[in-house]
Amino acid sequence: MASVTPHRKKDYSVLGSFASQRAMGKCVYCNHCQPCLAGLDVGLNNKYYDLARNHYENLAVKAESCVRCGHCDSQCPFHVIQMARMQEIAGYFNC
Ligand code: SF4
Ligand code: SF4
């Protein structure tokens, strides 16, 4: 049976001296901060949030432009209350 290698704390502090100053404070999803005490995948949580935000910011017209006319609500075959969704989306990205 193979022996288990004891966990040793790794020191990645040297990486900070290679990174450009512009990168400071920005998560690069490297997961060197693992393990998270709550079990979060810190890198992926940040990556998905940043991806969504970047895509959203590139939209020509964003959810906050909704004038609550109700047209989409009346046309949606799946009965989505889209006016409420637009408010939720606008709130989420503008928090
Ligand atoms: S994943 Fe963790 S270690 Fe890597 S940049 Fe983000 S916060 Fe820092
Ligand atoms: S209610 Fe629907 S159709 Fe009207 S502005 Fe908002 S998103 Fe557009």
PDB file of C-alpha atoms and ligand atoms in Angstrom:
ATOM      1  CA  MET A   1       0.000   0.000   0.000  1.00  0.00           C
ATOM      2  CA  ALA A   2       1.397   3.433  -0.963  1.00  0.00           C
ATOM      3  CA  SER A   3       2.207   5.797   1.876  1.00  0.00           C
ATOM      4  CA  VAL A   4       0.437   9.136   2.059  1.00  0.00           C
ATOM      5  CA  THR A   5       2.691  12.161   1.680  1.00  0.00           C
ATOM      6  CA  PRO A   6       2.078  14.588   4.549  1.00  0.00           C
ATOM      7  CA  HIS A   7       0.554  17.909   3.508  1.00  0.00           C
ATOM      8  CA  ARG A   8       3.170  20.622   3.438  1.00  0.00           C
ATOM      9  CA  LYS A   9       2.247  24.273   3.278  1.00  0.00           C
ATOM     10  CA  LYS A  10       3.520  25.695   0.011  1.00  0.00           C
ATOM     11  CA  ASP A  11       4.862  29.224  -0.219  1.00  0.00           C
ATOM     12  CA  TYR A  12       3.897  30.948  -3.463  1.00  0.00           C
ATOM     13  CA  SER A  13       4.697  34.455  -2.233  1.00  0.00           C
ATOM     14  CA  VAL A  14       7.546  34.692  -4.766  1.00  0.00           C
ATOM     15  CA  LEU A  15       4.945  34.801  -7.562  1.00  0.00           C
ATOM     16  CA  GLY A  16       3.977  38.277  -6.424  1.00  0.00           C
ATOM     17  CA  SER A  17       7.397  39.579  -7.455  1.00  0.00           C
ATOM     18  CA  PHE A  18       6.935  38.297 -11.052  1.00  0.00           C
ATOM     19  CA  ALA A  19       3.449  39.643 -11.634  1.00  0.00           C
ATOM     20  CA  SER A  20       2.957  43.110 -13.101  1.00  0.00           C
ATOM     21  CA  GLN A  21       1.587  45.789 -10.809  1.00  0.00           C
ATOM     22  CA  ARG A  22      -1.560  45.907 -12.966  1.00  0.00           C
ATOM     23  CA  ALA A  23      -2.336  42.323 -11.985  1.00  0.00           C
ATOM     24  CA  MET A  24      -2.258  43.065  -8.267  1.00  0.00           C
ATOM     25  CA  GLY A  25      -5.632  42.678  -6.593  1.00  0.00           C
ATOM     26  CA  LYS A  26      -7.055  40.696  -9.527  1.00  0.00           C
ATOM     27  CA  CYS A  27      -7.819  37.024  -9.049  1.00  0.00           C
ATOM     28  CA  VAL A  28      -6.156  34.960 -11.772  1.00  0.00           C
ATOM     29  CA  TYR A  29      -7.994  31.736 -10.788  1.00  0.00           C
ATOM     30  CA  CYS A  30      -4.768  29.931  -9.897  1.00  0.00           C
ATOM     31  CA  ASN A  31      -6.240  28.355  -6.736  1.00  0.00           C
ATOM     32  CA  HIS A  32      -3.024  28.694  -4.798  1.00  0.00           C
ATOM     33  CA  CYS A  33      -5.216  29.829  -1.920  1.00  0.00           C
ATOM     34  CA  GLN A  34      -6.803  26.366  -1.648  1.00  0.00           C
ATOM     35  CA  PRO A  35      -8.050  24.673   0.377  1.00  0.00           C
ATOM     36  CA  CYS A  36     -10.980  26.910   1.237  1.00  0.00           C
ATOM     37  CA  LEU A  37     -12.339  26.181   4.729  1.00  0.00           C
ATOM     38  CA  ALA A  38     -15.899  26.162   3.304  1.00  0.00           C
ATOM     39  CA  GLY A  39     -14.967  23.960   0.344  1.00  0.00           C
ATOM     40  CA  LEU A  40     -15.283  26.703  -2.274  1.00  0.00           C
ATOM     41  CA  ASP A  41     -13.370  26.466  -5.516  1.00  0.00           C
ATOM     42  CA  VAL A  42     -12.156  30.051  -5.222  1.00  0.00           C
ATOM     43  CA  GLY A  43     -10.681  30.202  -8.725  1.00  0.00           C
ATOM     44  CA  LEU A  44     -13.800  28.928 -10.495  1.00  0.00           C
ATOM     45  CA  ASN A  45     -16.147  31.128  -8.461  1.00  0.00           C
ATOM     46  CA  ASN A  46     -14.104  34.144  -9.536  1.00  0.00           C
ATOM     47  CA  LYS A  47     -13.742  32.961 -13.127  1.00  0.00           C
ATOM     48  CA  TYR A  48     -17.474  32.440 -13.702  1.00  0.00           C
ATOM     49  CA  TYR A  49     -18.313  35.755 -12.049  1.00  0.00           C
ATOM     50  CA  ASP A  50     -15.737  37.635 -14.157  1.00  0.00           C
ATOM     51  CA  LEU A  51     -16.852  35.880 -17.364  1.00  0.00           C
ATOM     52  CA  ALA A  52     -20.471  36.807 -16.758  1.00  0.00           C
ATOM     53  CA  ARG A  53     -19.592  40.385 -15.856  1.00  0.00           C
ATOM     54  CA  ASN A  54     -17.336  40.808 -18.893  1.00  0.00           C
ATOM     55  CA  HIS A  55     -20.005  39.506 -21.263  1.00  0.00           C
ATOM     56  CA  TYR A  56     -22.616  41.695 -19.605  1.00  0.00           C
ATOM     57  CA  GLU A  57     -20.462  44.811 -19.802  1.00  0.00           C
ATOM     58  CA  ASN A  58     -20.037  44.250 -23.557  1.00  0.00           C
ATOM     59  CA  LEU A  59     -23.784  44.302 -24.186  1.00  0.00           C
ATOM     60  CA  ALA A  60     -24.803  47.401 -26.165  1.00  0.00           C
ATOM     61  CA  VAL A  61     -28.033  47.755 -24.177  1.00  0.00           C
ATOM     62  CA  LYS A  62     -28.200  46.404 -20.652  1.00  0.00           C
ATOM     63  CA  ALA A  63     -30.984  45.235 -18.368  1.00  0.00           C
ATOM     64  CA  GLU A  64     -31.170  48.583 -16.596  1.00  0.00           C
ATOM     65  CA  SER A  65     -32.549  50.067 -19.840  1.00  0.00           C
ATOM     66  CA  CYS A  66     -35.781  48.062 -19.467  1.00  0.00           C
ATOM     67  CA  VAL A  67     -38.719  50.487 -19.459  1.00  0.00           C
ATOM     68  CA  ARG A  68     -41.103  47.878 -17.996  1.00  0.00           C
ATOM     69  CA  CYS A  69     -43.493  48.010 -20.931  1.00  0.00           C
ATOM     70  CA  GLY A  70     -44.559  44.385 -20.397  1.00  0.00           C
ATOM     71  CA  HIS A  71     -44.287  43.361 -24.067  1.00  0.00           C
ATOM     72  CA  CYS A  72     -41.901  40.458 -23.428  1.00  0.00           C
ATOM     73  CA  ASP A  73     -44.056  39.171 -20.561  1.00  0.00           C
ATOM     74  CA  SER A  74     -47.070  39.028 -22.862  1.00  0.00           C
ATOM     75  CA  GLN A  75     -45.132  37.271 -25.648  1.00  0.00           C
ATOM     76  CA  CYS A  76     -43.130  34.675 -23.720  1.00  0.00           C
ATOM     77  CA  PRO A  77     -44.472  31.139 -24.389  1.00  0.00           C
ATOM     78  CA  PHE A  78     -42.940  29.973 -21.088  1.00  0.00           C
ATOM     79  CA  HIS A  79     -44.693  32.640 -19.004  1.00  0.00           C
ATOM     80  CA  VAL A  80     -41.456  34.115 -17.773  1.00  0.00           C
ATOM     81  CA  ILE A  81     -41.962  37.328 -15.826  1.00  0.00           C
ATOM     82  CA  GLN A  82     -39.166  38.981 -17.744  1.00  0.00           C
ATOM     83  CA  MET A  83     -39.688  42.468 -16.352  1.00  0.00           C
ATOM     84  CA  ALA A  84     -38.759  41.103 -12.929  1.00  0.00           C
ATOM     85  CA  ARG A  85     -35.795  39.230 -14.404  1.00  0.00           C
ATOM     86  CA  MET A  86     -34.476  42.436 -15.956  1.00  0.00           C
ATOM     87  CA  GLN A  87     -34.659  44.166 -12.593  1.00  0.00           C
ATOM     88  CA  GLU A  88     -32.903  41.233 -10.962  1.00  0.00           C
ATOM     89  CA  ILE A  89     -30.171  41.177 -13.623  1.00  0.00           C
ATOM     90  CA  ALA A  90     -29.629  44.926 -13.421  1.00  0.00           C
ATOM     91  CA  GLY A  91     -29.375  44.710  -9.634  1.00  0.00           C
ATOM     92  CA  TYR A  92     -26.983  41.805  -9.788  1.00  0.00           C
ATOM     93  CA  PHE A  93     -24.474  43.443 -12.081  1.00  0.00           C
ATOM     94  CA  ASN A  94     -24.749  46.889 -10.584  1.00  0.00           C
ATOM     95  CA  CYS A  95     -24.384  45.845  -6.967  1.00  0.00           C
TER      96      CYS A  95
HETATM   97  S1  SF4 B   1      -7.349  31.723  -6.984  1.00  0.00           S
HETATM   98 FE1  SF4 B   1      -6.774  32.277  -4.901  1.00  0.00          FE
HETATM   99  S2  SF4 B   1      -4.540  32.392  -4.932  1.00  0.00           S
HETATM  100 FE2  SF4 B   1      -5.206  32.443  -7.095  1.00  0.00          FE
HETATM  101  S3  SF4 B   1      -5.359  34.634  -7.562  1.00  0.00           S
HETATM  102 FE3  SF4 B   1      -7.393  33.967  -6.880  1.00  0.00          FE
HETATM  103  S4  SF4 B   1      -7.453  34.427  -4.664  1.00  0.00           S
HETATM  104 FE4  SF4 B   1      -5.275  34.464  -5.325  1.00  0.00          FE
HETATM  105  S1  SF4 B   2     -40.559  44.897 -20.316  1.00  0.00           S
HETATM  106 FE1  SF4 B   2     -39.555  43.494 -21.752  1.00  0.00          FE
HETATM  107  S2  SF4 B   2     -40.012  44.348 -23.794  1.00  0.00           S
HETATM  108 FE2  SF4 B   2     -40.401  45.962 -22.286  1.00  0.00          FE
HETATM  109  S3  SF4 B   2     -38.511  47.134 -22.136  1.00  0.00           S
HETATM  110 FE3  SF4 B   2     -38.445  45.570 -20.536  1.00  0.00          FE
HETATM  111  S4  SF4 B   2     -37.377  43.854 -21.466  1.00  0.00           S
HETATM  112 FE4  SF4 B   2     -38.016  45.182 -23.149  1.00  0.00          FE
END
